[in-house]
Coordinates of C-alpha atoms in Angstrom, one line a residue:
Chain E
M1 CA 0.1 34.5 -180.0
I2 CA -0.4 34.5 -176.3
N3 CA 2.8 32.9 -174.9
K4 CA 2.2 30.3 -172.2
K5 CA 5.8 29.0 -172.1
V6 CA 7.6 29.0 -168.8
N7 CA 11.3 28.0 -168.5
N8 CA 11.1 25.0 -166.1
V9 CA 9.0 23.0 -163.7
T10 CA 9.9 25.3 -160.8
E11 CA 8.3 28.3 -162.6
A12 CA 5.4 26.1 -163.8
L13 CA 4.5 25.2 -160.2
K14 CA 4.7 28.6 -158.7
G15 CA 1.9 29.2 -156.3
V16 CA 1.5 25.5 -155.4
K17 CA 0.8 25.3 -151.6
S18 CA -0.2 22.8 -148.9
N19 CA -3.9 22.0 -148.5
M20 CA -4.6 22.5 -152.2
T21 CA -6.6 20.3 -154.6
F22 CA -4.7 19.0 -157.6
M23 CA -5.8 17.1 -160.7
L24 CA -3.2 14.8 -162.3
G25 CA -3.6 13.2 -165.7
G26 CA -2.7 9.7 -166.6
F27 CA -4.2 6.2 -166.6
G28 CA -2.1 3.8 -164.6
L29 CA 1.4 5.1 -165.3
S30 CA 0.6 6.0 -168.9
G31 CA 0.7 9.8 -169.5
I32 CA 1.3 10.8 -165.9
P33 CA 2.9 14.3 -165.4
E34 CA 6.2 12.9 -164.2
N35 CA 8.0 16.2 -163.9
A36 CA 5.2 17.9 -161.9
I37 CA 5.0 14.9 -159.6
A38 CA 8.8 15.1 -158.9
E39 CA 8.5 18.8 -158.2
L40 CA 5.6 18.3 -155.8
V41 CA 7.7 15.8 -153.9
K42 CA 10.5 18.4 -153.8
L43 CA 8.3 21.2 -152.7
N44 CA 7.0 18.9 -149.9
V45 CA 3.5 20.4 -150.0
R46 CA 1.3 18.6 -147.4
N47 CA -2.3 17.7 -146.8
V48 CA -3.2 17.8 -150.5
T49 CA -6.2 16.3 -152.3
C50 CA -5.3 14.5 -155.5
I51 CA -7.8 13.8 -158.3
S52 CA -6.3 11.1 -160.4
N53 CA -7.7 7.9 -161.9
N54 CA -5.1 5.8 -160.2
A55 CA -2.6 6.3 -157.4
G56 CA 0.6 5.2 -159.1
V57 CA 2.6 2.2 -157.9
D58 CA 4.7 2.0 -154.7
D59 CA 7.8 3.7 -156.1
F60 CA 6.5 5.7 -159.0
G61 CA 3.9 8.2 -160.0
L62 CA 1.6 9.4 -157.1
G63 CA 3.1 6.6 -155.1
L64 CA 6.0 8.9 -154.5
L65 CA 3.7 11.5 -152.8
L66 CA 2.1 8.7 -150.8
Q67 CA 5.4 7.4 -149.5
N68 CA 6.2 11.0 -148.4
K69 CA 2.7 11.2 -146.7
Q70 CA 1.8 14.4 -148.6
I71 CA -1.6 13.3 -149.6
K72 CA -4.6 13.8 -147.3
K73 CA -7.3 12.6 -149.8
M74 CA -7.4 10.7 -153.0
I75 CA -10.2 10.8 -155.5
S76 CA -9.8 7.9 -157.9
S77 CA -11.6 5.0 -159.7
Y78 CA -9.0 2.3 -159.2
V79 CA -6.3 2.0 -156.6
G80 CA -4.9 -1.5 -156.8
E81 CA -1.2 -2.2 -157.4
N82 CA -0.1 0.0 -154.5
D83 CA 0.7 -1.5 -151.1
E84 CA 1.5 1.7 -149.4
F85 CA -1.8 3.2 -150.6
E86 CA -3.7 0.2 -149.1
R87 CA -1.8 0.5 -145.8
Q88 CA -2.6 4.2 -145.4
M89 CA -6.2 3.7 -146.4
L90 CA -6.8 0.8 -144.0
S91 CA -5.1 2.6 -141.2
G92 CA -7.3 5.7 -141.8
E93 CA -4.3 8.0 -142.5
L94 CA -5.6 8.5 -146.1
E95 CA -9.1 9.5 -147.1
V96 CA -10.3 7.9 -150.3
E97 CA -13.2 8.8 -152.5
L98 CA -13.7 6.0 -155.0
T99 CA -15.6 7.3 -158.1
P100 CA -16.7 5.4 -161.2
Q101 CA -14.2 6.1 -164.0
G102 CA -16.7 7.6 -166.4
T103 CA -18.0 9.8 -163.7
L104 CA -14.5 10.9 -162.8
A105 CA -13.8 11.8 -166.4
E106 CA -17.1 13.7 -166.7
K107 CA -16.5 15.6 -163.4
C108 CA -13.3 16.9 -165.0
R109 CA -15.0 17.7 -168.3
A110 CA -17.9 19.4 -166.5
A111 CA -15.4 21.7 -164.7
Q112 CA -13.7 22.3 -168.0
A113 CA -16.9 23.1 -169.8
G114 CA -18.7 25.2 -167.1
F115 CA -21.3 22.7 -166.0
P116 CA -21.9 22.7 -162.2
A117 CA -23.2 19.1 -162.2
F118 CA -24.7 16.4 -164.4
Y119 CA -26.8 13.3 -164.1
T120 CA -25.3 9.8 -164.8
P121 CA -26.7 6.3 -164.4
A122 CA -23.4 5.0 -163.0
G123 CA -23.6 4.0 -159.4
F124 CA -27.3 4.3 -159.0
G125 CA -28.4 1.8 -156.3
T126 CA -24.9 1.4 -155.0
E127 CA -23.0 3.0 -152.1
V128 CA -21.5 5.6 -154.5
A129 CA -25.0 7.2 -154.8
E130 CA -25.6 7.3 -151.0
G131 CA -26.6 10.8 -149.9
K132 CA -26.8 12.1 -153.5
E133 CA -29.7 13.5 -155.4
T134 CA -31.3 11.1 -157.8
R135 CA -33.8 11.6 -160.6
E136 CA -35.8 9.6 -163.1
F137 CA -35.6 10.4 -166.8
D138 CA -37.6 8.3 -169.3
G139 CA -38.1 5.5 -166.7
K140 CA -34.4 5.2 -165.8
M141 CA -32.7 6.4 -162.6
Y142 CA -29.7 8.8 -162.5
V143 CA -27.4 10.2 -159.9
L144 CA -26.5 13.9 -159.7
E145 CA -22.7 14.4 -159.7
P146 CA -21.1 17.8 -159.2
A147 CA -18.2 19.1 -161.3
F148 CA -14.7 19.0 -159.6
K149 CA -13.1 22.1 -158.2
A150 CA -9.4 22.2 -158.2
D151 CA -6.5 24.7 -157.7
F152 CA -4.1 23.1 -160.2
A153 CA -4.4 20.6 -163.0
F154 CA -1.1 18.9 -164.0
V155 CA -1.3 17.3 -167.4
K156 CA 1.3 15.7 -169.7
A157 CA 1.2 15.8 -173.5
W158 CA 3.4 14.5 -176.3
K159 CA 3.9 17.7 -178.2
G160 CA 3.0 21.3 -177.4
D161 CA 3.7 24.8 -178.7
E162 CA 4.3 28.1 -176.9
A163 CA 0.7 29.0 -177.3
G164 CA -0.2 26.0 -175.1
N165 CA -1.7 23.9 -177.9
L166 CA -1.4 20.2 -177.1
I167 CA -1.1 16.9 -179.0
F168 CA -1.3 13.6 -177.2
K169 CA 0.0 10.2 -178.2
G170 CA -1.8 6.9 -178.0
T171 CA -3.7 6.1 -174.8
A172 CA -1.7 8.7 -172.9
R173 CA -4.4 11.2 -173.8
N174 CA -6.9 9.6 -171.2
F175 CA -7.7 12.1 -168.4
N176 CA -5.1 14.6 -169.5
A177 CA -7.3 16.1 -172.1
N178 CA -10.3 16.3 -169.8
M179 CA -8.4 18.0 -167.0
C180 CA -7.1 20.9 -169.2
G181 CA -8.9 24.0 -168.1
A182 CA -10.8 22.1 -165.3
A183 CA -8.7 23.8 -162.5
K184 CA -7.9 27.4 -161.7
I185 CA -4.4 26.9 -163.3
T186 CA -3.6 24.2 -165.8
V187 CA 0.1 23.3 -166.1
A188 CA 1.1 21.2 -169.2
E189 CA 4.4 19.4 -169.5
V190 CA 5.4 18.1 -172.9
E191 CA 8.0 15.8 -174.3
E192 CA 8.6 18.2 -177.2
L193 CA 7.9 22.0 -176.9
V194 CA 8.0 23.8 -180.3
P195 CA 7.5 27.4 -181.4
A196 CA 4.0 28.5 -182.3
G197 CA 3.3 27.8 -185.9
E198 CA 5.1 24.5 -186.0
L199 CA 2.1 22.3 -185.1
D200 CA -0.7 21.9 -187.7
P201 CA -3.8 23.6 -186.3
N202 CA -5.8 20.7 -187.8
Q203 CA -4.1 18.2 -185.5
I204 CA -4.4 20.0 -182.1
H205 CA -6.2 17.9 -179.5
I206 CA -6.4 20.7 -176.8
P207 CA -6.3 24.4 -177.8
G208 CA -4.0 26.6 -175.8
I209 CA -6.9 28.6 -174.3
F210 CA -7.3 25.8 -171.7
I211 CA -3.6 26.0 -170.6
Q212 CA -2.0 28.7 -168.4
R213 CA 1.6 27.4 -168.3
I214 CA 3.5 25.0 -170.6
F215 CA 7.1 23.7 -170.2
Q216 CA 9.5 21.3 -171.8
G217 CA 9.7 18.3 -169.6
N218 CA 12.7 16.1 -169.2
N219 CA 14.0 12.7 -168.2
Y220 CA 10.8 10.9 -168.9
E221 CA 10.9 7.3 -167.6
K222 CA 7.5 6.3 -169.1
R223 CA 7.5 3.1 -167.0
I224 CA 5.4 0.2 -168.2
E225 CA 3.2 -1.4 -165.6
Q226 CA 2.3 -4.7 -167.3
R227 CA 4.7 -5.6 -170.1
T228 CA 2.8 -8.1 -172.2
V229 CA 4.3 -9.4 -175.5
R230 CA 3.7 -12.1 -178.0
Q231 CA 6.4 -14.3 -179.5
R232 CA 7.5 -13.9 -183.1
N233 CA 6.9 -17.0 -185.1
Chain W
M1 CA -17.2 -28.5 -167.3
L2 CA -15.5 -25.6 -169.0
D3 CA -12.2 -24.0 -168.1
K4 CA -11.6 -20.2 -168.5
N5 CA -10.8 -20.6 -172.2
G6 CA -14.0 -22.6 -172.7
I7 CA -16.1 -19.9 -171.1
A8 CA -14.4 -17.4 -173.4
K9 CA -15.0 -19.6 -176.4
R10 CA -18.7 -19.9 -175.6
I11 CA -19.1 -16.1 -175.1
A12 CA -17.3 -15.5 -178.4
K13 CA -20.3 -17.0 -180.1
E14 CA -22.4 -14.0 -178.8
V15 CA -20.1 -11.5 -180.6
K16 CA -21.8 -10.6 -183.9
D17 CA -20.5 -8.9 -187.1
G18 CA -20.3 -5.1 -186.8
Y19 CA -20.2 -5.1 -183.0
Y20 CA -18.1 -2.7 -180.9
V21 CA -17.2 -4.7 -177.7
N22 CA -15.8 -3.8 -174.3
L23 CA -13.9 -6.6 -172.6
G24 CA -13.3 -6.5 -168.9
I25 CA -10.2 -7.9 -167.2
G26 CA -9.7 -11.7 -166.7
I27 CA -11.8 -14.3 -168.6
P28 CA -13.4 -11.5 -170.7
T29 CA -10.0 -10.6 -172.2
L30 CA -9.7 -14.2 -173.5
V31 CA -12.8 -13.8 -175.6
A32 CA -10.9 -11.8 -178.3
N33 CA -8.9 -15.0 -179.0
F34 CA -12.0 -16.9 -180.1
V35 CA -14.0 -14.5 -182.2
R36 CA -14.6 -15.8 -185.7
D37 CA -12.2 -14.6 -188.4
D38 CA -15.0 -13.9 -191.0
I39 CA -16.7 -11.2 -189.0
E40 CA -15.7 -7.6 -188.3
V41 CA -15.5 -6.6 -184.6
E42 CA -13.7 -3.7 -182.9
F43 CA -12.6 -4.0 -179.3
Q44 CA -12.9 -0.9 -177.1
S45 CA -10.7 -0.4 -174.0
E46 CA -12.1 2.3 -171.7
N47 CA -8.7 4.0 -171.2
G48 CA -9.1 5.3 -174.7
V49 CA -8.7 3.0 -177.6
L50 CA -11.0 1.4 -180.2
G51 CA -9.6 -1.2 -182.5
M52 CA -7.3 -2.9 -180.0
G53 CA -5.0 -5.6 -181.5
P54 CA -2.9 -8.4 -180.0
F55 CA 0.0 -7.9 -177.6
P56 CA 3.1 -6.3 -179.3
F57 CA 6.1 -8.4 -180.3
E58 CA 8.9 -8.2 -177.8
G59 CA 10.9 -5.0 -178.2
E60 CA 7.9 -3.2 -179.7
E61 CA 6.1 -2.3 -176.5
D62 CA 5.0 1.3 -176.2
A63 CA 4.3 2.9 -172.8
D64 CA 1.8 5.1 -174.5
V65 CA -0.3 2.3 -175.9
I66 CA -1.9 0.2 -173.2
N67 CA -5.3 -1.3 -172.4
A68 CA -7.5 -0.8 -169.3
G69 CA -5.5 -3.6 -167.6
K70 CA -2.4 -1.5 -168.1
Q71 CA -1.0 -4.2 -170.5
T72 CA 0.9 -3.2 -173.5
I73 CA -1.1 -3.7 -176.7
T74 CA -1.1 -2.9 -180.4
T75 CA -3.8 -1.4 -182.6
L76 CA -5.4 -2.7 -185.8
P77 CA -6.1 -0.8 -189.1
G78 CA -9.0 1.6 -188.4
A79 CA -8.1 2.1 -184.7
S80 CA -8.5 5.4 -182.9
F81 CA -7.4 6.9 -179.6
F82 CA -9.5 9.3 -177.5
D83 CA -9.8 10.9 -174.1
S84 CA -11.6 9.3 -171.1
A85 CA -14.7 11.4 -171.3
T86 CA -15.2 10.5 -174.9
S87 CA -14.5 6.8 -174.0
F88 CA -17.4 6.8 -171.5
A89 CA -19.6 8.8 -173.9
M90 CA -19.3 5.7 -176.1
I91 CA -20.3 3.5 -173.2
R92 CA -22.9 5.7 -171.5
G93 CA -24.3 6.7 -174.9
K94 CA -24.9 3.0 -175.8
H95 CA -22.6 3.1 -178.8
V96 CA -20.8 0.0 -177.6
H97 CA -22.9 -3.0 -178.5
L98 CA -21.7 -5.6 -176.0
T99 CA -20.0 -5.5 -172.6
I100 CA -18.4 -8.6 -171.2
L101 CA -17.2 -8.5 -167.6
G102 CA -16.4 -10.7 -164.6
A103 CA -18.3 -10.8 -161.3
M104 CA -18.0 -12.0 -157.7
E105 CA -21.7 -12.3 -157.3
V106 CA -24.8 -12.0 -159.5
A107 CA -28.4 -12.0 -158.1
Q108 CA -31.5 -13.4 -159.7
N109 CA -32.9 -9.9 -160.2
G110 CA -29.8 -9.0 -162.3
D111 CA -27.8 -7.1 -159.6
I112 CA -24.0 -7.5 -159.9
A113 CA -21.2 -7.2 -157.3
N114 CA -17.6 -7.1 -158.5
W115 CA -15.7 -4.3 -157.0
K116 CA -15.3 -4.6 -153.2
I117 CA -15.0 -7.0 -150.4
P118 CA -15.4 -4.9 -147.2
G119 CA -12.4 -5.1 -145.0
K120 CA -10.5 -7.3 -147.5
M121 CA -10.2 -5.9 -151.0
V122 CA -10.9 -2.3 -151.9
K123 CA -9.3 -1.7 -155.3
G124 CA -12.1 0.4 -156.7
M125 CA -14.7 0.0 -159.4
G126 CA -12.7 1.4 -162.3
G127 CA -15.2 1.7 -165.2
A128 CA -17.4 -1.2 -164.1
M129 CA -20.2 0.9 -162.6
D130 CA -20.4 3.0 -165.8
L131 CA -20.4 -0.1 -168.0
V132 CA -23.1 -2.0 -166.1
A133 CA -25.4 1.1 -165.6
S134 CA -25.3 2.0 -169.3
A135 CA -25.0 -1.1 -171.5
D136 CA -28.2 -2.9 -172.6
N137 CA -26.2 -6.0 -173.6
I138 CA -24.1 -7.3 -170.7
I139 CA -22.7 -10.8 -170.4
V140 CA -21.1 -11.9 -167.2
A141 CA -18.2 -14.4 -167.5
M142 CA -17.4 -16.2 -164.3
M143 CA -17.0 -19.5 -162.5
H144 CA -20.3 -20.8 -161.1
T145 CA -19.0 -21.1 -157.6
N146 CA -16.3 -19.4 -155.6
K147 CA -13.1 -21.0 -154.3
K148 CA -14.9 -22.3 -151.2
G149 CA -17.5 -24.0 -153.5
E150 CA -20.2 -21.5 -152.7
S151 CA -22.6 -20.4 -155.4
K152 CA -22.0 -17.0 -157.0
L153 CA -25.6 -17.0 -158.5
L154 CA -27.6 -15.8 -155.5
K155 CA -31.1 -14.7 -154.4
E156 CA -29.5 -11.5 -153.3
C157 CA -25.9 -10.2 -153.5
S158 CA -24.1 -10.1 -150.2
L159 CA -21.3 -7.8 -151.4
P160 CA -21.6 -4.1 -152.2
L161 CA -23.3 -3.7 -155.5
T162 CA -21.7 -2.5 -158.7
G163 CA -25.1 -2.1 -160.4
V164 CA -28.8 -2.9 -160.0
G165 CA -30.9 -5.1 -162.3
C166 CA -28.5 -4.9 -165.2
V167 CA -27.3 -8.4 -166.0
T168 CA -29.2 -10.4 -168.5
K169 CA -26.9 -13.2 -169.5
I170 CA -24.3 -15.3 -167.6
V171 CA -21.8 -17.8 -169.0
T172 CA -20.1 -20.0 -166.3
N173 CA -18.0 -23.1 -166.3
L174 CA -21.3 -25.1 -165.9
A175 CA -23.9 -23.3 -167.9
V176 CA -25.4 -20.5 -170.0
L177 CA -28.2 -18.7 -168.1
E178 CA -30.5 -15.8 -168.7
I179 CA -32.0 -13.5 -166.1
K180 CA -35.7 -12.6 -166.4
D181 CA -38.7 -12.4 -164.1
N182 CA -36.5 -12.4 -161.0
A183 CA -35.0 -15.9 -161.7
F184 CA -32.1 -17.6 -163.5
H185 CA -33.3 -19.5 -166.6
L186 CA -31.1 -22.4 -167.7
I187 CA -30.4 -22.2 -171.4
E188 CA -27.5 -24.5 -172.1
R189 CA -25.3 -27.0 -170.1
A190 CA -21.6 -27.2 -170.4
P191 CA -20.3 -30.4 -171.9
G192 CA -20.7 -33.3 -169.5
V193 CA -22.6 -31.3 -166.9
T194 CA -26.0 -32.4 -165.7
V195 CA -29.0 -30.2 -164.8
E196 CA -28.8 -31.6 -161.3
E197 CA -25.2 -30.4 -160.9
I198 CA -26.2 -26.9 -162.1
K199 CA -29.2 -26.9 -159.7
N200 CA -26.9 -27.8 -156.8
A201 CA -24.4 -25.0 -157.7
T202 CA -27.1 -22.3 -158.0
E203 CA -28.4 -20.7 -154.8
G204 CA -30.9 -18.3 -156.5
E205 CA -34.1 -19.5 -158.2
L206 CA -33.3 -21.6 -161.2
I207 CA -35.9 -22.2 -163.9
V208 CA -35.4 -25.3 -166.0
N209 CA -37.9 -25.6 -168.9
G210 CA -37.9 -28.9 -170.8
D211 CA -34.7 -30.5 -172.2
I212 CA -31.7 -28.3 -171.8
P213 CA -29.2 -28.7 -174.7
E214 CA -25.5 -29.1 -174.2
M215 CA -23.5 -26.1 -175.5
I216 CA -21.9 -26.4 -178.9
L217 CA -18.4 -24.8 -178.8

């Protein structure tokens, strides 16, 4: 067993510097790497580029880095629900590259899988395709989209073992699974870290080969953005 | 004239047995409430779930089980969870049979705009560009006119596009329309709405062939 376990978030983020590009898993606030984000705030790295489907809310998730003005550029598909984000974007302090969600996921997966680029129909004929190579296949037009390049990927899983194998829960899998192995170093934080051999190999979602460092996270808030319920009859 | 629930109810009739369906945020979400009980349908949410169920009972919300609107949800028997790339493989690969989404503007050539108002609203396209570029069967659910009373069915979209030439069917508070040959074709009228009212509310070219039936809800 190749051991990927590190003792804490400080060890896990060793080598993180200003001006780097980070991938961060999560959809909305579901499945975000809460511990890594808190450490990035603490390390106060500046001028970073963040690849993340959303930008958190004002006081949680990537919103914490935005408040601290640590982010130079965001690459996301949807950035509503965050007033500070909107203010920084409209004032020109923050650069924003809006990317269709499926393209965003595939740019991660392509980096993970060793594809330099891929063709997608998403965004053809819109401002997203401006300046990009296009090509026709079987009578339909496609846009060439390059794979992402990133220094660190920060992902969060439900369970993991010392070998770096990961199991996700519910819709918290989202971009987390696609970002594993898509950056130079992938750091996984988990709610429950177990010794190798305790997870059933049949149930592993992401094999440990894609992970460089894994640590037991703590104090997960797991905030709910839109609490919707129905009444019991 | 229909309200939002009425639009959803009419669209629900387009949902057929065995369909996998992606519902957008807003009126499309309401469609799930009106699908017939005697057919089998699975709802997909692009953040990574198939077989979406109703909202959870109070106290049973799970931060790890949400829909694309970030709302807490439940799953039904047969449901599955998956990553974002797999989710869009279902969409891009045409495995999802029907996509229902909202729009700010639709043009008579099938162009759709629903993600950005320059200088005013820039929230992002989310999965909308992937959905409209990939799906063969797209229904737009929207009000026929905007809050200022201006038509949302146009000759050309004025807002930045989400996709080109992709919309084939629209259900509004006034009518059901199909897009073909660079025009809106009137198929049904909403209860109590006249053809004249629909003409007045449609800026793009409207084709009216023969008697137009009133929709049955």
